[in-house]
Short mmCIF file of C-alpha atoms in Angstrom, two decimals:
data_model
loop_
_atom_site.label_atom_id
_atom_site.label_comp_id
_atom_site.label_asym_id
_atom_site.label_seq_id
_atom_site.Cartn_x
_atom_site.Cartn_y
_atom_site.Cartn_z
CA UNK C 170 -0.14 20.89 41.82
CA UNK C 171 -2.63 17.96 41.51
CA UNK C 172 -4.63 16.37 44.72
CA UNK C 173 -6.47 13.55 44.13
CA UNK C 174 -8.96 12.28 47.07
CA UNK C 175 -10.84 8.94 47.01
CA UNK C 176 -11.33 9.15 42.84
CA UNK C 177 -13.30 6.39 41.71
CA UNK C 178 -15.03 5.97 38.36
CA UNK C 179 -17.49 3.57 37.11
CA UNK C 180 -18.68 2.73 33.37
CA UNK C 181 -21.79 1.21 32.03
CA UNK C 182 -25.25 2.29 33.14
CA UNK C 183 -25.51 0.03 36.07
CA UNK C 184 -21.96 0.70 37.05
CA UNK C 185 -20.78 -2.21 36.43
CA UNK C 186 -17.09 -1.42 34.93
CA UNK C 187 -14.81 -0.22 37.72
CA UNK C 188 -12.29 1.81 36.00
CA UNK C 189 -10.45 3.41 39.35
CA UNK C 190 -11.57 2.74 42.40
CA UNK C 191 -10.37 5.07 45.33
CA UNK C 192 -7.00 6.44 43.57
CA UNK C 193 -5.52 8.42 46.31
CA UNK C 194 -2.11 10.70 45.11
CA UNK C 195 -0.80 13.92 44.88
CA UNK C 196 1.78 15.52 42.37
CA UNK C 197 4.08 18.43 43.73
CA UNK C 198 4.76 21.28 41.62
CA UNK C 199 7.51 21.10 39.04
CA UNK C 200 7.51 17.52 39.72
CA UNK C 201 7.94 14.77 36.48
CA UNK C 202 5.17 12.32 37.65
CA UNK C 203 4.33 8.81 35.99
CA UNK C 204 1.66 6.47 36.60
CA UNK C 205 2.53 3.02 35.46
CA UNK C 206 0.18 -0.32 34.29
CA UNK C 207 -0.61 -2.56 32.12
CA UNK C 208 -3.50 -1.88 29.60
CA UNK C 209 -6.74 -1.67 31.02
CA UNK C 210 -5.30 -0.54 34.52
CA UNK C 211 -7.05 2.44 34.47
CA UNK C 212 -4.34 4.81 34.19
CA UNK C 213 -5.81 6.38 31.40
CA UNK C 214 -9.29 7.00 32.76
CA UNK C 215 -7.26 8.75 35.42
CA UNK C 216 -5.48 10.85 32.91
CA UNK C 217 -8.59 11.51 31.20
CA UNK C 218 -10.60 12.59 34.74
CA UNK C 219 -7.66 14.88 35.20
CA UNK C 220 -7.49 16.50 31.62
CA UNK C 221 -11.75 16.99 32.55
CA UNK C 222 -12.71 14.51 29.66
CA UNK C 223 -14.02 12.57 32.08
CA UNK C 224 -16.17 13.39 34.86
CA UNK C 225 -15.42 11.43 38.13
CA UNK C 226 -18.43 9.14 39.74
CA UNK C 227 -17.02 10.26 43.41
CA UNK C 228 -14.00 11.56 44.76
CA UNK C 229 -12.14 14.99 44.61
CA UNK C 230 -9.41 16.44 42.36
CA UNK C 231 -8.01 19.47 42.87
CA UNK C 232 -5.60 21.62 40.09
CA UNK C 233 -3.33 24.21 41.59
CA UNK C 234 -5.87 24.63 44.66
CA UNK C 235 -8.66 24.25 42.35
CA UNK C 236 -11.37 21.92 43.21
CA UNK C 237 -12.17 20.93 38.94
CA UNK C 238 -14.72 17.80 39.04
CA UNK C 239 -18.27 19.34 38.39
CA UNK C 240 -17.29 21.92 36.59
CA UNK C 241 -19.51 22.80 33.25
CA UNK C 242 -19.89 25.29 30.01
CA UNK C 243 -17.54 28.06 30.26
CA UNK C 244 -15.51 27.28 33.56
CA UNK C 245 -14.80 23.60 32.22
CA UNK C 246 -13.73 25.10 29.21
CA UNK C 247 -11.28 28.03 30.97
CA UNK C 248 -10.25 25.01 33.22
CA UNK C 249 -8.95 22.69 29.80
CA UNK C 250 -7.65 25.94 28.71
CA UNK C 251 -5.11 25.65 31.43
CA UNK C 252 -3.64 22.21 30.68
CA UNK C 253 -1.69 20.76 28.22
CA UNK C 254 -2.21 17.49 26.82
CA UNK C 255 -0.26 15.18 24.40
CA UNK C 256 -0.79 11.61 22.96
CA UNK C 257 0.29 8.75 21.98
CA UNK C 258 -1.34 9.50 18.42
CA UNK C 259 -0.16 12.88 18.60
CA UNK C 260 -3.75 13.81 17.42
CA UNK C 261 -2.73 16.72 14.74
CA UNK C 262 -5.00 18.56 12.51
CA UNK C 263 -3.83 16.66 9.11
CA UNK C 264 -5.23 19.54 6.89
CA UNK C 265 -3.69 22.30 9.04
CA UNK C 266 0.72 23.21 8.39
CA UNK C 267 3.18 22.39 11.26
CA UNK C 268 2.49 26.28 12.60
CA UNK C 269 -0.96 26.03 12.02
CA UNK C 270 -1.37 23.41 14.26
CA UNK C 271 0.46 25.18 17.38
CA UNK C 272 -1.51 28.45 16.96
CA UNK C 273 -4.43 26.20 17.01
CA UNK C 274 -5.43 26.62 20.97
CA UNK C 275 -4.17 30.52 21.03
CA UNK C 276 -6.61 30.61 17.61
CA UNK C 277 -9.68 29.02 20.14
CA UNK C 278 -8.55 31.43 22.81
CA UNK C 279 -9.19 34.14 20.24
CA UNK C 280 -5.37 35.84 20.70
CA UNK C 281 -4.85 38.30 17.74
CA UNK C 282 -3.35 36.03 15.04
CA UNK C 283 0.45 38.19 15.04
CA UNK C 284 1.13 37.27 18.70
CA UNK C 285 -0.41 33.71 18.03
CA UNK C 286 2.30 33.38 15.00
CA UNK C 287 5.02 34.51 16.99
CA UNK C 288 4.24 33.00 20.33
CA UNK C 289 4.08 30.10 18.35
CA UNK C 290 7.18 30.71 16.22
CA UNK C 291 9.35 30.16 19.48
CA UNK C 292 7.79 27.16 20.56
CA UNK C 293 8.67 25.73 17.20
CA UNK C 294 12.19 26.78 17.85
CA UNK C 295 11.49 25.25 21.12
CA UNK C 296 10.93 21.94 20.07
CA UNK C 297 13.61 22.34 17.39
CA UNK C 298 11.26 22.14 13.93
CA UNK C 299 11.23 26.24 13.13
CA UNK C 300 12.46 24.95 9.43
CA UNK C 301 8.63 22.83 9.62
CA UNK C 302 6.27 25.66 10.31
CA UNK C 303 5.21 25.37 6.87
CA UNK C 304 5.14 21.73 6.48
CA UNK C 305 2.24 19.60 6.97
CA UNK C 306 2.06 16.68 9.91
CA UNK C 307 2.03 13.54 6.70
CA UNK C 308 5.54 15.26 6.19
CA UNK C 309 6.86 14.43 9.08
CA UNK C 310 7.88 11.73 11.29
CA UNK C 311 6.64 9.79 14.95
CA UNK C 312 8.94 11.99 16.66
CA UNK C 313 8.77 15.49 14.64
CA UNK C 314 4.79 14.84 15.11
CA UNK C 315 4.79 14.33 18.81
CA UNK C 316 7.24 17.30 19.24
CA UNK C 317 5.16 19.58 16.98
CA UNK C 318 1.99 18.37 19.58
CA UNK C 319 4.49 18.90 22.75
CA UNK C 320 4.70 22.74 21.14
CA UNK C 321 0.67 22.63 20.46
CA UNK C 322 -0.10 21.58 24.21
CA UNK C 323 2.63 24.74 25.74
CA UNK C 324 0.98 27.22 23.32
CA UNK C 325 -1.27 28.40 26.22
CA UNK C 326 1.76 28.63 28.89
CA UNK C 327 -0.06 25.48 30.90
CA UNK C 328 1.62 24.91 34.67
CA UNK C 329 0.98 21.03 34.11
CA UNK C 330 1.41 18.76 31.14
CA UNK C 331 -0.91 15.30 30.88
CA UNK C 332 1.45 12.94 28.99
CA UNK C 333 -0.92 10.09 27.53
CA UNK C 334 1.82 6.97 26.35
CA UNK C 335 3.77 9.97 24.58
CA UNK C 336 6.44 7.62 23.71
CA UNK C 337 4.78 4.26 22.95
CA UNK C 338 4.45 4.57 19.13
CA UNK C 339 8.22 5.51 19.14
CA UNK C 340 11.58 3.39 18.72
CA UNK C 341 13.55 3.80 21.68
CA UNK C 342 16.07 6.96 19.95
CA UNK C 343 13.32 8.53 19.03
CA UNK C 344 11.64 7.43 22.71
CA UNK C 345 14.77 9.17 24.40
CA UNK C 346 14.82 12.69 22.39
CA UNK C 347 11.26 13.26 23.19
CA UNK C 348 11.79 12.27 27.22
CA UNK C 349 14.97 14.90 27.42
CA UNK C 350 12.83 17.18 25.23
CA UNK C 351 10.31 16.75 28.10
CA UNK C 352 12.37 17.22 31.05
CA UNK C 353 14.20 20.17 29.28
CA UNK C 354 10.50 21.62 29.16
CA UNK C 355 10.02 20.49 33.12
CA UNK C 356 13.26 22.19 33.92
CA UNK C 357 13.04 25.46 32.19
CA UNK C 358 9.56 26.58 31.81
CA UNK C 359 8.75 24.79 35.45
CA UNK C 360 5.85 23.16 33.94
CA UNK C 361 4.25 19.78 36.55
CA UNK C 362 4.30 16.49 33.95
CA UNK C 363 2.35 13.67 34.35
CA UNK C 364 3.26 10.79 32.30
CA UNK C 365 0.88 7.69 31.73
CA UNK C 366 3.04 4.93 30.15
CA UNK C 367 3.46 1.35 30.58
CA UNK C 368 7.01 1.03 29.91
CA UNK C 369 9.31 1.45 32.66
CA UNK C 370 12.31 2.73 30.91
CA UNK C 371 10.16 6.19 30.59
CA UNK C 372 9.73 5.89 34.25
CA UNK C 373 13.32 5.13 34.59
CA UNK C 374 14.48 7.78 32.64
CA UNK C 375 12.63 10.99 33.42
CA UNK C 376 10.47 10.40 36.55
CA UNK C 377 11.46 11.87 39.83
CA UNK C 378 8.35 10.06 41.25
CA UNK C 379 5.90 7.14 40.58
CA UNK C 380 2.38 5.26 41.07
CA UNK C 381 1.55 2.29 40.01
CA UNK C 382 -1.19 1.07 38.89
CA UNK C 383 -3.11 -2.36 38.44
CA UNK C 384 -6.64 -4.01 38.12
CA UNK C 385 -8.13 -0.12 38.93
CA UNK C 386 -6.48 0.47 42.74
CA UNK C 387 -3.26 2.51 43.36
CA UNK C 388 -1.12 -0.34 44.54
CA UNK C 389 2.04 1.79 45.59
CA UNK C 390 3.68 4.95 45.08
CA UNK C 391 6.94 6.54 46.14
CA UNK C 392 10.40 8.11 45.19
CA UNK C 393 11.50 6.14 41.55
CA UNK C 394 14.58 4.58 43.02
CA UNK C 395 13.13 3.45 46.09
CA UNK C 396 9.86 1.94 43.63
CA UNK C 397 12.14 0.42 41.12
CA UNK C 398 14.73 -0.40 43.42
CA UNK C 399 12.75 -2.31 46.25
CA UNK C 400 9.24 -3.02 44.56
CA UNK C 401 6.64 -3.80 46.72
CA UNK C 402 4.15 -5.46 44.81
CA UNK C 403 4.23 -8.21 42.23
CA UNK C 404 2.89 -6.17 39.42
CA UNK C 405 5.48 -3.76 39.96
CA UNK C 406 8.38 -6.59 39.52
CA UNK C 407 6.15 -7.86 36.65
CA UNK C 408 6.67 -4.54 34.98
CA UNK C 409 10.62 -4.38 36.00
CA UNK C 410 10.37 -7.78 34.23
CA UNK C 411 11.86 -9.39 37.30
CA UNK C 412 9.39 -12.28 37.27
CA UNK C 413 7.36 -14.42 34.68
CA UNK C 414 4.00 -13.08 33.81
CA UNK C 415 2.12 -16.12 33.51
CA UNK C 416 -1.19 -15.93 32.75
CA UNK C 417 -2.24 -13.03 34.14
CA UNK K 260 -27.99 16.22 -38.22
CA UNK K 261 -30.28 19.20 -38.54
CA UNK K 262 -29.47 22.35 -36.33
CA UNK K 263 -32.44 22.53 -34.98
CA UNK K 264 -31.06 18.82 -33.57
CA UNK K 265 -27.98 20.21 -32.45
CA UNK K 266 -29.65 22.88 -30.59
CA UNK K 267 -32.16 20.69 -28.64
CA UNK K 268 -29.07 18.58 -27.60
CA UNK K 269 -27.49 21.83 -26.44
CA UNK K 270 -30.49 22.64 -25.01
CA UNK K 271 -30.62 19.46 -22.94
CA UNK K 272 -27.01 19.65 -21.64
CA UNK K 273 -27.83 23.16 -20.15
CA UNK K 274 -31.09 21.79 -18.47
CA UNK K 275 -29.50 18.75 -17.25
CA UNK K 276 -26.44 21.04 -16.03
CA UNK K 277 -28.96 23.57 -14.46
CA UNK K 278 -31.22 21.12 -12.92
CA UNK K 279 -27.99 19.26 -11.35
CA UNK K 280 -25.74 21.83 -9.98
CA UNK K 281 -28.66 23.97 -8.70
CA UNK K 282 -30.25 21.10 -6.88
CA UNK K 283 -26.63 19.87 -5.81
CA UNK K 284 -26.37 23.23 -4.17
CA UNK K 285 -29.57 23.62 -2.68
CA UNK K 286 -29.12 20.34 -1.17
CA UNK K 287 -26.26 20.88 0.21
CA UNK K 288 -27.85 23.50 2.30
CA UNK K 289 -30.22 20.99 4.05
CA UNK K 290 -28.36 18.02 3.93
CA UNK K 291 -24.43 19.36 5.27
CA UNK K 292 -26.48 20.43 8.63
CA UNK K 293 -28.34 17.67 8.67
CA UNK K 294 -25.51 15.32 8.35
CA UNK K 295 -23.33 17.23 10.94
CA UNK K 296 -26.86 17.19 13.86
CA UNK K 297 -26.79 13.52 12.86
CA UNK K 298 -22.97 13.08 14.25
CA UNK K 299 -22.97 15.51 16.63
CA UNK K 300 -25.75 14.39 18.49
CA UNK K 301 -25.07 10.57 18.02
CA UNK K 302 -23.67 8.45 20.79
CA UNK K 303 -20.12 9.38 20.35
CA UNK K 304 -20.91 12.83 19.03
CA UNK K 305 -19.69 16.12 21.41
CA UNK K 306 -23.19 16.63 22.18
CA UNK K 307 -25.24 13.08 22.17
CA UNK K 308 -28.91 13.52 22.02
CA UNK K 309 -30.60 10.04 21.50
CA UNK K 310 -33.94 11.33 20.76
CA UNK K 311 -32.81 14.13 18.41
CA UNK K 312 -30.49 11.62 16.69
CA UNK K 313 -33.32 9.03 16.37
CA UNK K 314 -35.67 11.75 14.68
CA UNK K 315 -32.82 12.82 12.28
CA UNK K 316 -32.36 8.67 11.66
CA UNK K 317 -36.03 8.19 10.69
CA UNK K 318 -36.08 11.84 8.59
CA UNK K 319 -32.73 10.51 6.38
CA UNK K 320 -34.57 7.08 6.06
CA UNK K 321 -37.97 7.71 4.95
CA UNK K 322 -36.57 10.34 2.16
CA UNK K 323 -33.79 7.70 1.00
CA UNK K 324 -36.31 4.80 0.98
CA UNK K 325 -39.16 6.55 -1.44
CA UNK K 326 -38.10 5.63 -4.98
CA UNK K 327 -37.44 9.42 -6.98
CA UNK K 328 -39.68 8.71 -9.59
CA UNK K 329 -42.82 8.37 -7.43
CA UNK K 330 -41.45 11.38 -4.87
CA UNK K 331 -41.64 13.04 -8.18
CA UNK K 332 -45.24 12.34 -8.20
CA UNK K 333 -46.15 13.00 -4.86
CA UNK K 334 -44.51 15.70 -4.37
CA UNK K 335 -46.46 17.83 -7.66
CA UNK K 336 -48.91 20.00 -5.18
CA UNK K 337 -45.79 20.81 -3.02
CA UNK K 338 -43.89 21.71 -6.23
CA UNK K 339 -46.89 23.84 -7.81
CA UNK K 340 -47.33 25.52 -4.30
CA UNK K 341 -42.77 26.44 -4.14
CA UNK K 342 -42.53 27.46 -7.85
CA UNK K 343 -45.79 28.19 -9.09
CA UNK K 344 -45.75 24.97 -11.56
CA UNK K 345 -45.00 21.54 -12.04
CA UNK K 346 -43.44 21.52 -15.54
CA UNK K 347 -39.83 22.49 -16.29
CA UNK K 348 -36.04 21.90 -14.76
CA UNK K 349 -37.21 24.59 -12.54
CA UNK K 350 -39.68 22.66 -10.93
CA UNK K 351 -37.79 19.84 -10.90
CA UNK K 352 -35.67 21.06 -8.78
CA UNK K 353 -37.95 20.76 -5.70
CA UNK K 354 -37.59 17.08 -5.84
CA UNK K 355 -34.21 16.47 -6.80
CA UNK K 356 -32.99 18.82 -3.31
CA UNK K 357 -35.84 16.71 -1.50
CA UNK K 358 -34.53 13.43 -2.58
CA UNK K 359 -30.77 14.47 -2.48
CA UNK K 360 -30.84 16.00 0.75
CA UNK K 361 -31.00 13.22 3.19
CA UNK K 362 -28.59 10.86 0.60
CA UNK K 363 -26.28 13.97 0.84
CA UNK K 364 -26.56 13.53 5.14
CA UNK K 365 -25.61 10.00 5.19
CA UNK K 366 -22.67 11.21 3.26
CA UNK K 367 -21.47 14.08 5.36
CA UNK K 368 -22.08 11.57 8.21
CA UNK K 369 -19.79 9.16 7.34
CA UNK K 370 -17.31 11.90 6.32
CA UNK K 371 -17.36 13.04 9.57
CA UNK K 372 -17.38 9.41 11.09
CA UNK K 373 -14.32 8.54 9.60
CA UNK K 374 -12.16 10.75 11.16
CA UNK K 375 -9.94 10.04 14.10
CA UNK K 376 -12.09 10.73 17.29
CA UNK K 377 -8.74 12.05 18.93
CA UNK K 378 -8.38 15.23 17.10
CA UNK K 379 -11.49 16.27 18.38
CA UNK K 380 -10.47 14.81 22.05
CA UNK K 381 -7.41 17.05 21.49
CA UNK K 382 -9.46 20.18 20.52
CA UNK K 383 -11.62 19.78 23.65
CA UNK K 384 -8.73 19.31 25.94
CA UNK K 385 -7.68 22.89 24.61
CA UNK K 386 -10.92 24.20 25.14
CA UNK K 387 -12.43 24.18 21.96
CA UNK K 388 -16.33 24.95 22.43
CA UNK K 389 -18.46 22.18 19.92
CA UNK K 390 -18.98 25.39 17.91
CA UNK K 391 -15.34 25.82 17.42
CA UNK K 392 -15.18 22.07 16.84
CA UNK K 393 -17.39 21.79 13.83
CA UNK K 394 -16.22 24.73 12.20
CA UNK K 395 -12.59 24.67 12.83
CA UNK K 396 -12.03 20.60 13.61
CA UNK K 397 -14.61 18.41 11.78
CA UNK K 398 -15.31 20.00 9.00
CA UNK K 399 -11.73 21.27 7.70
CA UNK K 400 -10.46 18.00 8.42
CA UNK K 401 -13.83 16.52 6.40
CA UNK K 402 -12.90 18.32 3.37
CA UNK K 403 -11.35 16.49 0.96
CA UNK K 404 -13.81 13.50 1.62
CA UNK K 405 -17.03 15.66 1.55
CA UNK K 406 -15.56 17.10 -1.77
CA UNK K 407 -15.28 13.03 -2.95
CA UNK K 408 -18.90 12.85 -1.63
CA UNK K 409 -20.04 15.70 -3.23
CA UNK K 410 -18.90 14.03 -7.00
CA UNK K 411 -21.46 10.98 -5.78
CA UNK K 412 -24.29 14.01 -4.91
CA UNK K 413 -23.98 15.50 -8.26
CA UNK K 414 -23.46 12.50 -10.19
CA UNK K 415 -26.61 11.30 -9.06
CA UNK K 416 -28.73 13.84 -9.42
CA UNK K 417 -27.41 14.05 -13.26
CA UNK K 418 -29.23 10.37 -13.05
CA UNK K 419 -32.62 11.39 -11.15
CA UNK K 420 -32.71 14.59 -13.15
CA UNK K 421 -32.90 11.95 -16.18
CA UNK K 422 -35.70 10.69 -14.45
CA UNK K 423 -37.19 13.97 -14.01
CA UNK K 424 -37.31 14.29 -17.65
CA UNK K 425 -40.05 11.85 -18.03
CA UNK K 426 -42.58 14.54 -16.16
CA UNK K 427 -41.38 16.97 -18.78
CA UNK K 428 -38.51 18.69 -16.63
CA UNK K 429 -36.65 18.74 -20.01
CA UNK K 430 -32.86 18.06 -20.15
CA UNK K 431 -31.17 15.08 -21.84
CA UNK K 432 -33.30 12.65 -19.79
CA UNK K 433 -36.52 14.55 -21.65
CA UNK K 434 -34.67 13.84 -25.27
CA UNK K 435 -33.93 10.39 -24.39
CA UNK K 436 -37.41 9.30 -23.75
CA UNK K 437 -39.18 11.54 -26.13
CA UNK K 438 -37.02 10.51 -29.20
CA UNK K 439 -35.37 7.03 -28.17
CA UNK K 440 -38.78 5.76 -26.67
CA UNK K 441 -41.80 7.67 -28.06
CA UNK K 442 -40.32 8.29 -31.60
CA UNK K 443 -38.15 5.22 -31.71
CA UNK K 444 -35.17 7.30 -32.61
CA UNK K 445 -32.41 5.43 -31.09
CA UNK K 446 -29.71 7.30 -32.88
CA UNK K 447 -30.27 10.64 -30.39
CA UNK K 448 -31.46 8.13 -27.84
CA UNK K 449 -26.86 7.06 -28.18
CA UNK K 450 -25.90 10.49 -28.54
CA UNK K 451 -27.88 11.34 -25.50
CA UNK K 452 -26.11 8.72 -23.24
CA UNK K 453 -22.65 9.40 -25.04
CA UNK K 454 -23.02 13.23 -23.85
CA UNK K 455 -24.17 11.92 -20.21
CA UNK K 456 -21.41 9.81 -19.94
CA UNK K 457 -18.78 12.50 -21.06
CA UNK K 458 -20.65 15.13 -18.30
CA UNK K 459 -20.56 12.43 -15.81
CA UNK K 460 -16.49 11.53 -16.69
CA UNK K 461 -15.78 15.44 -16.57
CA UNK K 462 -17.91 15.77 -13.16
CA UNK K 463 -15.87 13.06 -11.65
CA UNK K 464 -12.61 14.46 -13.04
CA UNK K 465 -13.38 17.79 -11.71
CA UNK K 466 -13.76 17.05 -8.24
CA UNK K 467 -11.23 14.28 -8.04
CA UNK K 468 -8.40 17.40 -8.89
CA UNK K 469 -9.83 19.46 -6.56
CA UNK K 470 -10.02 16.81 -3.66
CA UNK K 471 -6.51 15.51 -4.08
CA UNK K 472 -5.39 19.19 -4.43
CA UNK K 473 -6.76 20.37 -1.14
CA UNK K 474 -6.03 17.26 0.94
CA UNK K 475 -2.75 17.72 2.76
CA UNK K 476 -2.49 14.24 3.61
CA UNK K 477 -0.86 12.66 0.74
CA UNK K 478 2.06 14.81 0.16
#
């Protein structure tokens, strides 16, 4: 689903801020994908190259056999139309109701509002809030908003889902409804998930694979059991919590 | 108090009302677009343009540094040349949207500041196009707090068109300084200010209703 060659990104006019620097990895199709780091790793930057909000300094990424960096205007545009995204601040339209909010990206894709209502009806049902279509997002709570953005982000029928810390403003119940929620949505609509987080219990829980990474570099990758298991690296213990952090 | 008293004051709450809400609107009409350019092409904006933003900078600054009375003034052989004459709330309407205009972008700009930079992240990772983001993003989620800026427009333009009353624009400003200052008649001079401050309190009423009525947040 996603191919990522040599990806490197840079800040700052003189290029000073490495963000990633030569992020090798690819995601199979239907997989449940995390990326794990501390903050300021640069595992959002990668999420954000991915979901085309960022445009990479070198390296290639490829979507479903589709070469994306570069792209501009319309094709960029058709290209985001094709992924889902969801955040750790949900991001909801405060002014808009619950349904309002889901038709949202079939109302910028211009569908005829009746299919948009229904379409978006069932992804309500979906996410188990059809008795919120008419509320409005200060109504409800972390997890009701974060499901309600889960439905916004499959309106369009993506193939992949960017998951941007989807469960960090969460308590851990709430944390665990929205990762089944997520695999439930992996398992029956087949849709590829990639999940930035730095906690490892989301890893743990729903991952079938996993990066990790620290300090901008990919510092190792594998199977989740085998990762978690037999960790390579010293962040990776540091994140299992296996070792003191020190002053890092 | 005569009628003919009574009348005059009547007389000065339309012109004050007339000169306010007709310059509020006008306004509007320069300064909302203005505003939005000014965010959308600053650094952070969804389409930054430095030198465009810098131009729009020095525009809102230069017409919110000129005290109103003296734009007033200088602006008399653009006025004559707009309406035909320089006398009358008409005319002084060409200055109040002139000076209210660029106060009214700052306002729409920090409307639009304040909001959470991730909706409109979210709206462009679903494609939005900017178009789609101002009109369906930005500004819906603006609302109620462009409705709370628009109490501050109005409000002061009931004060500047006070001030436009001194070159004979007419209103309640007019009465105030013919009768309180010229004729030494403080008693209409009061009853001037006490009907100001009632329009003002009203004004401010008005649109604090309608703001908390269409803002979804605080349910």
């Amino acid at each position: 689903m996603i191919e990522i060659t040599g990806l490197t990104k840079v800040f700052g006019a003189d290029g000073s801020i490495r963000a990633l620097d030569n992020i090798n990895l690819s995601i199979a199709d239907r997989d449940i994908f995390g990326v794990i780091g501390m903050s300021g790793a640069g595992k959002s930057t990668l999420l954000r190259c991915i979901a085309l909000l960022e445009q990479p300094t070198a390296g290639t990424i490829s979507i479903d056999g589709q070469p994306v960096q570069g792209l501009k205007n319309a094709a960029l545009i058709k290209m985001r139309r094709e992924i889902g995204v969801i955040f750790q601040g949900y991001n909801l339209l405060m002014q808009r109701t619950v349904i309002k909010n889901v038709m949202f990206p079939l109302e910028i894709g211009r569908m005829p509002k009746e299919a948009a209502l229904k379409r978006a009806m069932e992804l309500l049902e979906l996410v188990g809030l059809s008795d919120k279509a008419q509320a409005y997002p200060s109504q409800l709570s972390g997890g009701q908003k974060q499901r309600v953005a889960i439905a916004r982000a499959l309106a369009v029928k993506p193939k992949l889902l960017l998951c941007d810390e989807p469960t960090s403003a969460l308590d851990s119940l709430t944390t665990r409804s929205i990762l089944d929620l997520l695999k439930e949505i992996n398992k029956e609509l087949g849709v590829t998930i990639l999940i930035i987080t730095h906690e490892i219990g989301v890893v743990r829980a729903i991952c079938n694979r996993v990066a990790v990474i620290d300090n901008s570099n990919l510092i190792e990758m594998g199977e989740t059991s085998e990762v978690l298991e037999h960790p390579k690296s010293d962040i990776t213990r540091l994140l299992l919590g296996q070792t003191q952090g020190g002053d890092r | 108090m005569t009628t003919k008293i009574i009348f005059m004051l009547l007389e000065g709450i339309g012109g004050t009302l007339y000169m306010t809400l007709l310059s509020t609107l006008f306004a509007y009409l320069i300064g909302l677009p203005l505003g939005i350019l000014t965010v959308i092409t600053g650094r952070n904006g969804i389409k930054p343009c430095r030198k465009l933003n810098m131009v729009l900078g020095w525009i809102v600054n230069i017409g919110r540094s000129i005290p109103f009375i003296i734009l007033i003034v200088a602006l008399i052989p653009f006025t004559k040349f707009v309406i035909g004459r320089t006398i009358g709330p008409t005319a002084a309407i060409v200055p109040l949207v002139i000076a209210a205009a660029p106060f009214i972008a700052r306002l729409v700009e920090q409307s639009l500041e304040e909001l959470d930079s991730g909706i409109v992240e979210a709206a462009k990772t679903m494609g939005a196009s900017n178009w789609q983001i101002i009109y369906k993003v930005l500004l819906p989620e603006a609302i109620p707090s462009l409705i709370r800026g628009g109490s501050i427009t109005t409000i002061t333009l009931i004060g500047y068109s006070a001030m436009a009353g001194c070159v004979g624009a007419g209103g309640l400003g007019d009465i105030a300084i013919r009768y309180g200052y010229h004729r030494y008649q403080s008693d209409i001079m009061i009853i001037t200010i006490i009907l100001l401050v009632i329009i003002v309190q009203v004004i401010q009423c008005i649109f604090n209703l309608a703001a908390n009525k269409i803002d979804k947040r605080n349910r």
